[in-house]
Amino acid sequence: GRSFTANLVILDEWAFQQWAKEIWAAAYPTINRPTGGKVIGLSTAKRMTLFEEIWIKATQKLNTFNRIFLSWRTDPRRTDEWYEQTKRDLPQSYKAEYPNTPEEAFEAAEGAAFPEFSYDIHVCEPFPIPSYWSKWRSVDNGYTDPFAWYWFTVSDDGTVFIYREYTRDPKDERVNYSDQAKTAKALTGDERVSPTVCGHDAWNVHHLTITPSTPNGKSLIDFYAEGGITDCTRAITDRALRKTVWHEYLKPYYDENAGKWTAKVQIFSNCTKLIETLPQLLNDERDNEKVMECLIDHWFDGAGYGLIYNHSSRSVAPPEPKKEKLIDKLGLSKPVKSLTGR
């Protein structure tokens, strides 16, 4: 892009250029002059790219680009009825193929870890939870990084509801672990909620906590106990399993009785950080079976620990066949005449 003076630069599929930032740094000066040149950037949406960065800044009026989005409605032959049928035919990918808004286009962009996530399908308004439904908590531990506490319940038909969120933004004031636990206990109130599923590092003892009065040192679990949370259990932290379980619970299905699409997990609308960040997560480029580790995965991890707890606690291994029945099935209990006649 260097060494030329251009009136018009067209960058096609801009979000997918391998050296997008270097190309832009070289091409921009060729049109940036008082008499003016123009740039047209065309692309399918893709997360965490220069294209997305420029789009967001244009939204905030922080650059001179004019945004143009072409939705599925661009073709006048497509009706609302056509769109609803398309959603039924492609429940997990309709947003990627036929986005209705720029937000949908980026949420369902190539590389999105959970393209099936839909506000309409997976988010519900809070409601009074029956007292007999079982409840539990989970937490992604954090002090410098944001912590993420979640409360869960499960209905009679096995639907898991994530109904409360306690967290902070990175820019918010930090909260020590014992105070986090005090707040979590206060938010729980008189509810019967147990256990609290915590990441494995919550049991690690830091050497600076080893003193004459605490010869064994202290872990995060000890600080949670000081704040009143004493029912902690270890989370299953396998990243591939965490992504798999999220996919299982987010998978849309059509409820004939309710006459609408739904899923095995429903998130109360007050869990704003989880709802905000789930559609932004990307697949790990080195292993698509995992979510890419990033600065916004705390809420996914924290809620994921609780989902896996429910999934694993309700999973039952197949019974071992009784030895006698297996022998009968194989016909080994009957005398067998050998080929030698003996």
CSV table of C-alpha atoms in Angstrom, one decimal:
chain,number,residue,atom,x,y,z
A,1,GLY,CA,0.0,0.0,0.0
A,2,ARG,CA,3.0,2.4,0.1
A,3,SER,CA,4.5,4.8,-2.4
A,4,PHE,CA,1.2,5.6,-4.2
A,5,THR,CA,-1.1,8.6,-4.0
A,6,ALA,CA,-4.7,7.2,-4.3
A,7,ASN,CA,-8.1,8.8,-4.6
A,8,LEU,CA,-9.8,5.6,-3.5
A,9,VAL,CA,-8.7,2.6,-1.5
A,10,ILE,CA,-10.9,-0.5,-1.3
A,11,LEU,CA,-10.2,-3.1,1.4
A,12,ASP,CA,-12.2,-6.2,0.7
A,13,GLU,CA,-12.9,-8.7,3.5
A,14,TRP,CA,-11.0,-6.4,5.7
A,15,ALA,CA,-11.5,-8.4,8.9
A,16,PHE,CA,-9.8,-11.4,7.4
A,17,GLN,CA,-6.6,-9.8,6.2
A,18,GLN,CA,-3.6,-11.4,7.8
A,19,TRP,CA,-1.6,-8.1,8.1
A,20,ALA,CA,-4.6,-5.8,8.4
A,21,LYS,CA,-2.9,-3.3,10.8
A,22,GLU,CA,0.3,-3.1,8.8
A,23,ILE,CA,-1.6,-2.7,5.5
A,24,TRP,CA,-3.8,0.1,7.1
A,25,ALA,CA,-0.7,1.9,8.5
A,26,ALA,CA,0.8,1.9,5.0
A,27,ALA,CA,-2.4,2.7,3.0
A,28,TYR,CA,-3.8,5.4,5.1
A,29,PRO,CA,-1.2,8.1,4.3
A,30,THR,CA,-1.9,7.5,0.5
A,31,ILE,CA,-5.3,9.0,0.9
A,32,ASN,CA,-4.9,11.3,3.9
A,33,ARG,CA,-4.4,14.7,2.4
A,34,PRO,CA,-6.3,18.0,2.6
A,35,THR,CA,-8.0,17.6,-0.8
A,36,GLY,CA,-9.3,14.2,0.4
A,37,GLY,CA,-9.2,10.6,-0.6
A,38,LYS,CA,-11.7,7.9,0.3
A,39,VAL,CA,-11.5,4.4,1.9
A,40,ILE,CA,-14.2,1.7,1.6
A,41,GLY,CA,-13.7,-1.2,3.9
A,42,LEU,CA,-16.0,-4.2,3.1
A,43,SER,CA,-16.1,-7.3,5.3
A,44,THR,CA,-18.1,-10.1,7.0
A,45,ALA,CA,-17.9,-9.5,10.7
A,46,LYS,CA,-15.1,-11.0,12.7
A,47,ARG,CA,-14.3,-10.5,16.4
A,48,MET,CA,-11.1,-9.1,17.8
A,49,THR,CA,-9.9,-7.5,14.5
A,50,LEU,CA,-8.9,-4.1,13.2
A,51,PHE,CA,-12.2,-4.1,11.3
A,52,GLU,CA,-14.2,-4.5,14.5
A,53,GLU,CA,-12.1,-1.8,16.3
A,54,ILE,CA,-12.7,0.7,13.5
A,55,TRP,CA,-16.4,-0.1,13.4
A,56,ILE,CA,-16.7,0.4,17.2
A,57,LYS,CA,-14.8,3.7,17.0
A,58,ALA,CA,-17.1,4.8,14.2
A,59,THR,CA,-20.1,4.0,16.4
A,60,GLN,CA,-18.6,6.2,19.1
A,61,LYS,CA,-17.8,9.0,16.6
A,62,LEU,CA,-14.0,8.6,17.3
A,63,ASN,CA,-13.0,8.4,13.6
A,64,THR,CA,-14.3,9.7,10.3
A,65,PHE,CA,-15.7,6.4,9.0
A,66,ASN,CA,-19.4,6.2,8.1
A,67,ARG,CA,-20.9,2.8,9.0
A,68,ILE,CA,-23.1,1.0,6.6
A,69,PHE,CA,-24.7,-2.3,7.6
A,70,LEU,CA,-26.7,-4.6,5.3
A,71,SER,CA,-29.1,-6.9,7.2
A,72,TRP,CA,-31.1,-9.8,5.9
A,73,ARG,CA,-33.9,-7.3,5.1
A,74,THR,CA,-31.7,-5.8,2.3
A,75,ASP,CA,-33.4,-8.3,0.0
A,76,PRO,CA,-37.0,-7.0,-0.2
A,77,ARG,CA,-38.3,-10.5,-1.0
A,78,ARG,CA,-37.5,-11.7,2.5
A,79,THR,CA,-40.5,-11.3,4.8
A,80,ASP,CA,-40.8,-11.7,8.6
A,81,GLU,CA,-42.5,-15.1,8.0
A,82,TRP,CA,-39.5,-16.1,5.9
A,83,TYR,CA,-37.1,-15.0,8.6
A,84,GLU,CA,-39.0,-16.9,11.3
A,85,GLN,CA,-38.9,-20.1,9.2
A,86,THR,CA,-35.2,-19.6,8.7
A,87,LYS,CA,-34.7,-19.4,12.4
A,88,ARG,CA,-36.5,-22.7,12.8
A,89,ASP,CA,-34.4,-24.3,10.1
A,90,LEU,CA,-31.1,-22.9,11.3
A,91,PRO,CA,-31.5,-22.3,15.0
A,92,GLN,CA,-27.8,-22.4,15.8
A,93,SER,CA,-26.5,-20.3,12.8
A,94,TYR,CA,-29.2,-18.0,11.6
A,95,LYS,CA,-27.6,-15.0,13.2
A,96,ALA,CA,-24.3,-15.7,11.4
A,97,GLU,CA,-25.9,-16.2,8.0
A,98,TYR,CA,-28.7,-13.6,8.3
A,99,PRO,CA,-27.8,-11.0,10.9
A,100,ASN,CA,-30.5,-8.5,11.8
A,101,THR,CA,-28.2,-5.9,13.5
A,102,PRO,CA,-24.5,-5.1,13.5
A,103,GLU,CA,-24.4,-6.5,17.1
A,104,GLU,CA,-25.7,-9.9,15.9
A,105,ALA,CA,-23.2,-9.9,13.0
A,106,PHE,CA,-20.3,-9.6,15.4
A,107,GLU,CA,-21.8,-11.9,18.0
A,108,ALA,CA,-22.1,-14.7,15.4
A,109,ALA,CA,-19.0,-13.9,13.5
A,110,GLU,CA,-16.5,-16.5,12.3
A,111,GLY,CA,-14.6,-17.9,15.3
A,112,ALA,CA,-17.3,-17.1,17.8
A,113,ALA,CA,-17.2,-19.7,20.6
A,114,PHE,CA,-21.0,-19.7,21.1
A,115,PRO,CA,-22.8,-18.7,17.9
A,116,GLU,CA,-25.9,-20.4,19.2
A,117,PHE,CA,-26.3,-17.8,22.0
A,118,SER,CA,-29.4,-15.7,21.6
A,119,TYR,CA,-30.9,-13.2,23.9
A,120,ASP,CA,-34.4,-14.2,22.9
A,121,ILE,CA,-33.7,-17.9,23.6
A,122,HIS,CA,-31.4,-17.9,26.6
A,123,VAL,CA,-32.3,-14.8,28.7
A,124,CYS,CA,-35.5,-14.6,30.8
A,125,GLU,CA,-36.9,-12.1,33.3
A,126,PRO,CA,-36.5,-12.9,37.0
A,127,PHE,CA,-39.3,-14.7,38.7
A,128,PRO,CA,-40.0,-16.1,42.2
A,129,ILE,CA,-38.1,-19.4,42.5
A,130,PRO,CA,-40.0,-22.3,44.2
A,131,SER,CA,-38.6,-23.0,47.6
A,132,TYR,CA,-38.2,-26.7,46.9
A,133,TRP,CA,-35.9,-26.3,43.8
A,134,SER,CA,-32.3,-27.2,44.7
A,135,LYS,CA,-29.8,-24.3,44.5
A,136,TRP,CA,-26.0,-23.9,44.5
A,137,ARG,CA,-23.3,-21.3,43.9
A,138,SER,CA,-20.1,-21.1,41.9
A,139,VAL,CA,-17.2,-18.6,41.8
A,140,ASP,CA,-14.3,-17.8,39.5
A,141,ASN,CA,-11.8,-16.5,42.1
A,142,GLY,CA,-10.3,-13.1,41.6
A,143,TYR,CA,-8.9,-10.0,43.3
A,144,THR,CA,-6.8,-8.2,40.7
A,145,ASP,CA,-8.8,-9.9,38.0
A,146,PRO,CA,-12.6,-9.6,38.3
A,147,PHE,CA,-14.2,-12.2,40.4
A,148,ALA,CA,-17.5,-13.8,39.3
A,149,TRP,CA,-20.1,-15.4,41.6
A,150,TYR,CA,-23.2,-17.0,40.3
A,151,TRP,CA,-26.3,-18.6,41.8
A,152,PHE,CA,-28.1,-21.6,40.2
A,153,THR,CA,-31.3,-23.5,40.5
A,154,VAL,CA,-32.9,-26.3,38.5
A,155,SER,CA,-36.5,-26.8,37.7
A,156,ASP,CA,-38.6,-30.0,37.7
A,157,ASP,CA,-37.9,-30.5,34.0
A,158,GLY,CA,-34.2,-30.1,34.4
A,159,THR,CA,-33.8,-26.6,33.1
A,160,VAL,CA,-31.0,-24.8,34.9
A,161,PHE,CA,-31.6,-21.1,35.7
A,162,ILE,CA,-28.6,-18.8,36.5
A,163,TYR,CA,-30.4,-16.3,38.6
A,164,ARG,CA,-27.9,-14.0,40.4
A,165,GLU,CA,-24.6,-12.5,39.6
A,166,TYR,CA,-22.1,-10.8,41.9
A,167,THR,CA,-19.0,-9.4,40.1
A,168,ARG,CA,-17.1,-6.2,39.3
A,169,ASP,CA,-15.8,-4.5,36.2
A,170,PRO,CA,-12.0,-4.3,35.9
A,171,LYS,CA,-12.1,-0.5,36.5
A,172,ASP,CA,-14.1,-1.0,39.8
A,173,GLU,CA,-12.4,-1.0,43.2
A,174,ARG,CA,-11.0,-4.4,44.2
A,175,VAL,CA,-12.7,-6.5,46.9
A,176,ASN,CA,-10.8,-8.8,49.2
A,177,TYR,CA,-11.8,-12.5,49.4
A,178,SER,CA,-13.4,-12.4,52.9
A,179,ASP,CA,-15.5,-9.4,52.0
A,180,GLN,CA,-16.6,-11.1,48.7
A,181,ALA,CA,-17.8,-14.0,50.8
A,182,LYS,CA,-19.6,-11.7,53.2
A,183,THR,CA,-21.5,-10.1,50.3
A,184,ALA,CA,-22.2,-13.4,48.7
A,185,LYS,CA,-23.7,-14.7,52.0
A,186,ALA,CA,-25.7,-11.5,52.4
A,187,LEU,CA,-27.1,-11.8,48.9
A,188,THR,CA,-28.1,-15.4,49.6
A,189,GLY,CA,-30.0,-14.4,52.7
A,190,ASP,CA,-32.3,-17.2,54.0
A,191,GLU,CA,-32.1,-19.3,50.8
A,192,ARG,CA,-30.8,-22.8,51.1
A,193,VAL,CA,-27.9,-22.7,48.7
A,194,SER,CA,-25.1,-25.3,48.7
A,195,PRO,CA,-22.4,-26.1,47.7
A,196,THR,CA,-20.2,-23.3,46.5
A,197,VAL,CA,-18.1,-24.5,43.6
A,198,CYS,CA,-14.7,-22.9,43.4
A,199,GLY,CA,-11.7,-23.1,41.1
A,200,HIS,CA,-8.8,-25.4,42.1
A,201,ASP,CA,-6.5,-22.5,42.9
A,202,ALA,CA,-8.8,-21.5,45.8
A,203,TRP,CA,-7.1,-24.3,47.8
A,204,ASN,CA,-3.6,-23.1,47.1
A,205,VAL,CA,-1.7,-21.8,50.1
A,206,HIS,CA,0.5,-18.7,49.7
A,207,HIS,CA,3.8,-18.8,51.4
A,208,LEU,CA,3.3,-15.2,52.8
A,209,THR,CA,0.4,-16.4,54.9
A,210,ILE,CA,2.6,-18.9,56.8
A,211,THR,CA,3.1,-17.3,60.2
A,212,PRO,CA,3.6,-18.6,63.8
A,213,SER,CA,-0.2,-18.2,64.3
A,214,THR,CA,-1.0,-19.9,61.0
A,215,PRO,CA,1.8,-22.5,60.5
A,216,ASN,CA,-0.1,-24.2,57.7
A,217,GLY,CA,-0.7,-21.0,55.8
A,218,LYS,CA,-4.0,-19.7,54.4
A,219,SER,CA,-5.8,-20.4,51.2
A,220,LEU,CA,-8.7,-18.5,49.5
A,221,ILE,CA,-11.0,-21.1,51.0
A,222,ASP,CA,-9.9,-19.9,54.5
A,223,PHE,CA,-10.7,-16.3,53.6
A,224,TYR,CA,-14.1,-17.3,52.2
A,225,ALA,CA,-14.7,-19.1,55.5
A,226,GLU,CA,-13.9,-15.9,57.4
A,227,GLY,CA,-16.6,-14.3,55.4
A,228,GLY,CA,-19.2,-17.0,56.2
A,229,ILE,CA,-18.9,-19.3,53.1
A,230,THR,CA,-17.9,-22.7,54.4
A,231,ASP,CA,-19.4,-25.2,51.9
A,232,CYS,CA,-16.8,-25.0,49.2
A,233,THR,CA,-16.2,-27.8,46.8
A,234,ARG,CA,-13.6,-28.2,44.0
A,235,ALA,CA,-14.7,-27.3,40.5
A,236,ILE,CA,-14.0,-29.5,37.5
A,237,THR,CA,-11.7,-27.0,35.6
A,238,ASP,CA,-11.1,-28.9,32.3
A,239,ARG,CA,-11.4,-26.2,29.6
A,240,ALA,CA,-12.6,-28.5,26.9
A,241,LEU,CA,-15.3,-30.0,29.1
A,242,ARG,CA,-16.4,-26.5,30.2
A,243,LYS,CA,-17.0,-25.5,26.6
A,244,THR,CA,-18.7,-28.7,25.8
A,245,VAL,CA,-21.1,-28.4,28.7
A,246,TRP,CA,-21.9,-24.8,27.7
A,247,HIS,CA,-22.8,-26.0,24.2
A,248,GLU,CA,-25.0,-28.7,25.6
A,249,TYR,CA,-27.0,-26.3,27.7
A,250,LEU,CA,-27.1,-23.5,25.1
A,251,LYS,CA,-28.3,-25.9,22.3
A,252,PRO,CA,-31.8,-24.5,21.2
A,253,TYR,CA,-34.8,-26.8,20.9
A,254,TYR,CA,-38.4,-26.1,20.1
A,255,ASP,CA,-40.8,-26.5,23.0
A,256,GLU,CA,-44.1,-27.7,21.5
A,257,ASN,CA,-46.0,-26.9,24.6
A,258,ALA,CA,-44.8,-23.4,24.9
A,259,GLY,CA,-44.7,-22.8,21.2
A,260,LYS,CA,-41.2,-21.3,21.2
A,261,TRP,CA,-37.5,-22.0,21.0
A,262,THR,CA,-35.7,-22.5,24.4
A,263,ALA,CA,-32.7,-24.2,25.8
A,264,LYS,CA,-31.6,-26.2,28.9
A,265,VAL,CA,-30.1,-23.1,30.5
A,266,GLN,CA,-31.9,-19.8,31.1
A,267,ILE,CA,-30.1,-16.7,32.4
A,268,PHE,CA,-31.9,-14.1,34.4
A,269,SER,CA,-31.6,-10.7,32.8
A,270,ASN,CA,-29.9,-9.3,35.9
A,271,CYS,CA,-26.8,-11.3,35.1
A,272,THR,CA,-25.6,-8.6,32.8
A,273,LYS,CA,-21.9,-9.4,32.5
A,274,LEU,CA,-22.5,-13.0,31.6
A,275,ILE,CA,-25.0,-12.0,29.0
A,276,GLU,CA,-22.7,-9.3,27.6
A,277,THR,CA,-19.6,-11.4,27.4
A,278,LEU,CA,-20.9,-14.9,26.3
A,279,PRO,CA,-21.4,-13.8,22.6
A,280,GLN,CA,-18.0,-12.1,22.6
A,281,LEU,CA,-15.9,-15.2,23.4
A,282,LEU,CA,-13.8,-16.8,20.6
A,283,ASN,CA,-12.6,-20.3,20.0
A,284,ASP,CA,-8.9,-21.0,20.9
A,285,GLU,CA,-7.1,-20.9,17.6
A,286,ARG,CA,-4.9,-23.7,18.7
A,287,ASP,CA,-7.8,-25.9,19.9
A,288,ASN,CA,-11.3,-25.2,18.8
A,289,GLU,CA,-12.6,-27.4,21.6
A,290,LYS,CA,-11.6,-24.7,24.1
A,291,VAL,CA,-12.5,-21.1,24.5
A,292,MET,CA,-9.6,-18.6,24.0
A,293,GLU,CA,-8.3,-17.3,27.3
A,294,CYS,CA,-8.8,-13.6,27.4
A,295,LEU,CA,-9.7,-10.6,29.6
A,296,ILE,CA,-13.4,-11.3,29.5
A,297,ASP,CA,-13.6,-15.0,30.3
A,298,HIS,CA,-14.1,-14.7,34.1
A,299,TRP,CA,-17.9,-14.7,33.8
A,300,PHE,CA,-17.9,-17.6,31.4
A,301,ASP,CA,-15.6,-19.6,33.7
A,302,GLY,CA,-17.5,-18.7,36.9
A,303,ALA,CA,-20.8,-19.8,35.5
A,304,GLY,CA,-19.3,-22.7,33.7
A,305,TYR,CA,-18.1,-24.2,37.0
A,306,GLY,CA,-21.7,-24.2,38.3
A,307,LEU,CA,-23.1,-25.8,35.1
A,308,ILE,CA,-20.5,-28.6,35.1
A,309,TYR,CA,-21.3,-29.3,38.8
A,310,ASN,CA,-25.0,-29.8,37.9
A,311,HIS,CA,-24.1,-31.8,34.8
A,312,SER,CA,-21.7,-34.1,36.7
A,313,SER,CA,-23.9,-34.5,39.8
A,314,ARG,CA,-26.8,-35.7,37.7
A,315,SER,CA,-24.7,-38.0,35.5
A,316,VAL,CA,-25.0,-41.7,36.4
A,317,ALA,CA,-22.5,-44.3,35.2
A,318,PRO,CA,-24.1,-47.3,33.6
A,319,PRO,CA,-24.4,-50.2,36.0
A,320,GLU,CA,-21.9,-52.9,35.9
A,321,PRO,CA,-23.4,-56.1,34.4
A,322,LYS,CA,-23.7,-58.9,36.9
A,323,LYS,CA,-21.2,-61.7,36.2
A,324,GLU,CA,-23.8,-64.4,36.1
A,325,LYS,CA,-26.0,-62.5,33.6
A,326,LEU,CA,-23.0,-61.8,31.4
A,327,ILE,CA,-22.0,-65.5,31.4
A,328,ASP,CA,-25.6,-66.5,30.5
A,329,LYS,CA,-25.6,-63.9,27.7
A,330,LEU,CA,-22.4,-65.3,26.2
A,331,GLY,CA,-23.7,-68.9,26.6
A,332,LEU,CA,-20.8,-69.9,28.8
A,333,SER,CA,-22.9,-71.4,31.5
A,334,LYS,CA,-23.9,-74.3,29.2
A,335,PRO,CA,-21.5,-77.3,28.6
A,336,VAL,CA,-19.7,-76.9,25.3
A,337,LYS,CA,-18.5,-79.8,23.4
A,338,SER,CA,-15.0,-79.3,22.2
A,339,LEU,CA,-13.8,-79.9,18.6
A,340,THR,CA,-11.7,-82.8,19.9
A,341,GLY,CA,-14.7,-84.5,21.4
A,342,ARG,CA,-13.3,-84.3,24.9
